[in-house]
Structure formats: structure tokens, C-alpha cells
Coordinates of C-alpha atoms and ligand atoms in Angstrom, one line a residue:
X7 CA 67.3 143.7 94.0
X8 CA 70.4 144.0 92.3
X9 CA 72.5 141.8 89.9
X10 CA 76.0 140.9 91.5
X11 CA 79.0 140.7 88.9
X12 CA 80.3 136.9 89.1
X13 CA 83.8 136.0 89.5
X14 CA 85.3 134.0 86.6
X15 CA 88.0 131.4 87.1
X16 CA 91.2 131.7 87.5
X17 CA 90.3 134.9 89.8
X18 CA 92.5 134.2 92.8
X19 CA 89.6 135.4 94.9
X20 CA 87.6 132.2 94.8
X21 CA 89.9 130.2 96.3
X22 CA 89.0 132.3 99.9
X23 CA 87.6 130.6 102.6
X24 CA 84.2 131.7 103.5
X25 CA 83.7 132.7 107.4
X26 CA 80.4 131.7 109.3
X27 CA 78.1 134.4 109.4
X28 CA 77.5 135.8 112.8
X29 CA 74.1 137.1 112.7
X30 CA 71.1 136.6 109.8
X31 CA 69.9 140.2 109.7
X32 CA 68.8 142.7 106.4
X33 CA 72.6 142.8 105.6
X34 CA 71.9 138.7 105.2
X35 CA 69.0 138.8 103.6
X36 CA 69.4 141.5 101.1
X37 CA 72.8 139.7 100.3
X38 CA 70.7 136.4 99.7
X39 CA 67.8 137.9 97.4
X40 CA 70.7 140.1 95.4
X41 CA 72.6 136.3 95.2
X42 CA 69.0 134.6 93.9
X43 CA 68.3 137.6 91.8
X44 CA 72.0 137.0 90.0
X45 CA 71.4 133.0 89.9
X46 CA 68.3 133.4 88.3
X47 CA 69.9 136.2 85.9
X48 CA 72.8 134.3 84.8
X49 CA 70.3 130.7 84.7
X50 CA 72.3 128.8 87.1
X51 CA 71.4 126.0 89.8
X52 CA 72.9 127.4 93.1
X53 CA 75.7 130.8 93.5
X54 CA 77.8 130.7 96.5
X55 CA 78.6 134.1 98.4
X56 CA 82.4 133.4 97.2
X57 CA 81.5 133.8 93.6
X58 CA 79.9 137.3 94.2
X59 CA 83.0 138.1 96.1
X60 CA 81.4 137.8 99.5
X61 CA 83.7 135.6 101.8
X62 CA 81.0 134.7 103.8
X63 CA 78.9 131.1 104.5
X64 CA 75.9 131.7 102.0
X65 CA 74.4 129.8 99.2
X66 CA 71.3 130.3 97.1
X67 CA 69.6 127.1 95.3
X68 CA 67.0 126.4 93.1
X69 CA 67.2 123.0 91.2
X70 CA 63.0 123.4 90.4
X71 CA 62.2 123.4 87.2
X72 CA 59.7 126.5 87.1
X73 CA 62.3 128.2 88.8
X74 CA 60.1 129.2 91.8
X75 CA 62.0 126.9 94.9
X76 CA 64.5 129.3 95.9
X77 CA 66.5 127.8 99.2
X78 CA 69.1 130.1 101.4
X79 CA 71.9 128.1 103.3
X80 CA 73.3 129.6 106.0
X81 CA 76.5 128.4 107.5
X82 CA 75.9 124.8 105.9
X83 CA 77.6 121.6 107.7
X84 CA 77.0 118.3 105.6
X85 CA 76.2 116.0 108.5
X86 CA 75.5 113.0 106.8
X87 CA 76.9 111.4 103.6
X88 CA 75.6 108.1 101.4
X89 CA 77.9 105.4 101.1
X90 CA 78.0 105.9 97.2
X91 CA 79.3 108.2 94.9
X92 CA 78.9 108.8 91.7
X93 CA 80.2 110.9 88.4
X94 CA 77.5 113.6 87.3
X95 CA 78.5 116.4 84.6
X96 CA 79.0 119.7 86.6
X97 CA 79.4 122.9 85.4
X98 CA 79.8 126.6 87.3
X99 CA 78.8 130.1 86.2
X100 CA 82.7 131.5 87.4
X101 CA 83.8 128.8 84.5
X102 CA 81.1 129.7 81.7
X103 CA 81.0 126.9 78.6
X104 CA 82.7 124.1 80.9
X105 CA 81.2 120.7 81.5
X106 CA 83.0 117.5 83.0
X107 CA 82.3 115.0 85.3
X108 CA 83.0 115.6 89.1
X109 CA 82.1 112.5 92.2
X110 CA 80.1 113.5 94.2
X111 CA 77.9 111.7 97.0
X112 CA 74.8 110.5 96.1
X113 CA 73.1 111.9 98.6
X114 CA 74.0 113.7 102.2
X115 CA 71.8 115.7 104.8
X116 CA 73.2 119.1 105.5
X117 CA 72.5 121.6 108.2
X118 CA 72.1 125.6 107.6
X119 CA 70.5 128.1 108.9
X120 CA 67.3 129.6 106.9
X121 CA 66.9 133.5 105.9
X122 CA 64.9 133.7 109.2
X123 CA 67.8 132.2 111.1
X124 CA 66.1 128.9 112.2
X125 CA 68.3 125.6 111.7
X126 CA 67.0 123.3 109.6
X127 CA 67.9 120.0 108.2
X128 CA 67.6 119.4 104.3
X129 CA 67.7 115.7 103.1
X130 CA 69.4 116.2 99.6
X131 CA 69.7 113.7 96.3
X132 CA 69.7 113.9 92.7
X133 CA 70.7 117.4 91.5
X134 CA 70.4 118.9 94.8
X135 CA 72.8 116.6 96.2
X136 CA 75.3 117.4 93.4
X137 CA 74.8 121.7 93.8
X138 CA 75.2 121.3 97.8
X139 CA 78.1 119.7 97.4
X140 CA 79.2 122.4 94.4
X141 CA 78.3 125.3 96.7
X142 CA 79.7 123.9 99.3
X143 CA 83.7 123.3 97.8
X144 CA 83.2 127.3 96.6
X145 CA 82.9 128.4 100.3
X146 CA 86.4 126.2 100.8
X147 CA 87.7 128.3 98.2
X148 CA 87.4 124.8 95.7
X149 CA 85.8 125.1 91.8
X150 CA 85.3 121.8 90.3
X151 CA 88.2 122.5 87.9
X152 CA 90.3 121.4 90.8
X153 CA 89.1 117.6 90.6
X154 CA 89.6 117.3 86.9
X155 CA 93.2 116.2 85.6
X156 CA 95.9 119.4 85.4
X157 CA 96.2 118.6 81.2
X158 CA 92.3 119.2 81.5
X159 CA 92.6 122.5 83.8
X160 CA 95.8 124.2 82.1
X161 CA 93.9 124.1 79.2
X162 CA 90.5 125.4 80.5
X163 CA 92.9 128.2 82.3
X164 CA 94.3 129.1 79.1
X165 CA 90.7 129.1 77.4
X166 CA 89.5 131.3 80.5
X167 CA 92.0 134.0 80.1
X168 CA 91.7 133.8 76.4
X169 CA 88.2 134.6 76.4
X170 CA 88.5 137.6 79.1
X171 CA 91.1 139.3 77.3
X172 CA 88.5 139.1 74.0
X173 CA 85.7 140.5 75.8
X174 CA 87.4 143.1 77.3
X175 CA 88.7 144.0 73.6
Ligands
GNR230 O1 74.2 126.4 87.3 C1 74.9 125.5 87.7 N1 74.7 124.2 87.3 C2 75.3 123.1 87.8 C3 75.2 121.9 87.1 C4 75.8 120.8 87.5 C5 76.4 120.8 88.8 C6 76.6 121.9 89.5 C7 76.0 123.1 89.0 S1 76.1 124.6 89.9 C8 76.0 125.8 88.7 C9 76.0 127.1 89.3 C10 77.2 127.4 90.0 O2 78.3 127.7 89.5 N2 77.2 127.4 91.3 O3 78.3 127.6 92.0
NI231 NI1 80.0 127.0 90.7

């Protein structure tokens, strides 16, 4: 297993649209357990192929508190959305030391593929509603910077490029 290196905003690459994968094979799956691996490394929620570079329809979740629920979506459609939304603090490991509030559904159903390549259906609220969604902008090329006000994301841009120029110093 191997730790991925994660892109950090305001890389142009993560605002690439992901393409469907074609096949779930080894490539796939060593792809997904290197993606979990770097989650779990960096202590995030949910990594989406994008932010590993990878233009590709993957995500890797765990919202479990032990840390031992790992879930691998596969071409994910949301096919079902609540009639609510709400604002939940978000943040994202390719904008470390960022929090702000993003809406997001409540709750929607979404459809993906497993690592064995069987479709499945996962009914999603809480947290797990708010990552799916999360993951799911990154593969449209989206980080939740983009729904805050442009005052607020010039100056998180600025604070971004700030702090890569120090630690490459
Ligand atoms: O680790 C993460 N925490 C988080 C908290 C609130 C809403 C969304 C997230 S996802 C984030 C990991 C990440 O950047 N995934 O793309
Ligand atoms: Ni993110």
C-alpha cells in the first residue's frame, strides 16, 4: 500500500473532470486501497481520485468512528436527493486548516459500483451525506471553496500559496 501525495488548492489540476471507469480490475483496486491507505494517513473522511491526481470516478469513505468502514464508490450517480438542505462546516485535505459552511442535501441515495464491481445502492445522511456530496463536486473538478464568497476564497488562495511557498523554504 502506498501513500499518494494530495493535491493542494489552488492546483489547477483539481478542477479536471473525472471519467467513468471502464473496468473494476487490480489497477482499480490497488488504486482504491493506496486512496484508503492516504485517507486514513492524512485522517480525513473520504479522498476522491482527483485529489491524488487520478482523473478518474473513484472515492474512498469512512465516516466510522473506529476507522474500520472503509466504502469504495465507483462511478457514483446521486439518484435521489431530500427536499432539505442544510449548512454543515466542511473542510478538505487539498485545503488543509480551512473550515466553513457549505449546503448540502440532507440526505440522497447514490449509485456506484463496489471494488468487486457489483452496483449497489447506498442510502446516505448525516456526515455521509455531506462527504458524498464533497467527493462527489471533486470528481466535477469543484472544492468547496468555490461555494464560499470570492472575499472569503481570494483570501484562502492567498493563505494557500503563502503557506506552500514556506514549506517548500
Ligand atoms: O476529511 C474530510 N472531512 C470533511 C469534513 C466535513 C465535510 C467534508 C469532509 S471531506 C474531508 C476529506 C476530503 O477532503 N475529501 O475530499
Ligand atoms: Ni475534499
Amino acid at each position: 500500500m502506498a501513500i499518494l501525495p494530495i493535491l493542494c488548492y489552488p492546483d489547477p489540476r483539481l478542477h479536471k473532470v473525472a471519467q467513468p471507469i471502464q473496468a473494476v480490475d487490480d489497477r482499480v483496486r490497488t488504486l482504491a486501497s493506496d486512496m484508503l491507505a492516504t485517507m486514513y494517513d492524512a485522517h480525513g473522511i473520504g479522498l476522491a481520485a482527483t485529489q491524488v491526481d487520478v482523473h478518474e470516478r473513484l472515492v474512498v469513505i469512512d465516516v466510522s468512528e473506529e476507522r474500520n468502514e472503509p466504502l469504495v464508490l465507483i462511478n457514483p450517480e446521486i439518484v435521489w436527493t431530500s427536499a432539505e438542505k442544510h449548512l454543515n462546516d466542511e473542510g478538505c485535505l487539498s485545503v488543509p486548516g480551512i473550515y466553513d459552511g457549505v449546503e448540502r442535501f440532507d440526505a440522497v441515495h447514490v449509485r456506484a459500483l463496489d471494488d468487486k464491481g457489483t452496483s449497489r445502492v447506498i442510502e446516505a445522511d448525516g456526515l455521509l451525506a455531506v462527504c458524498i456530496q464533497h467527493e462527489m463536486d471533486h470528481l466535477m473538478g469543484k472544492v468547496f471553496v468555490e461555494y464560499l464568497s470570492p472575499l472569503k476564497r481570494n483570501r484562502i488562495k492567498t493563505k494557500m500559496i503563502k503557506q506552500q511557498r514556506e514549506s517548500r523554504e
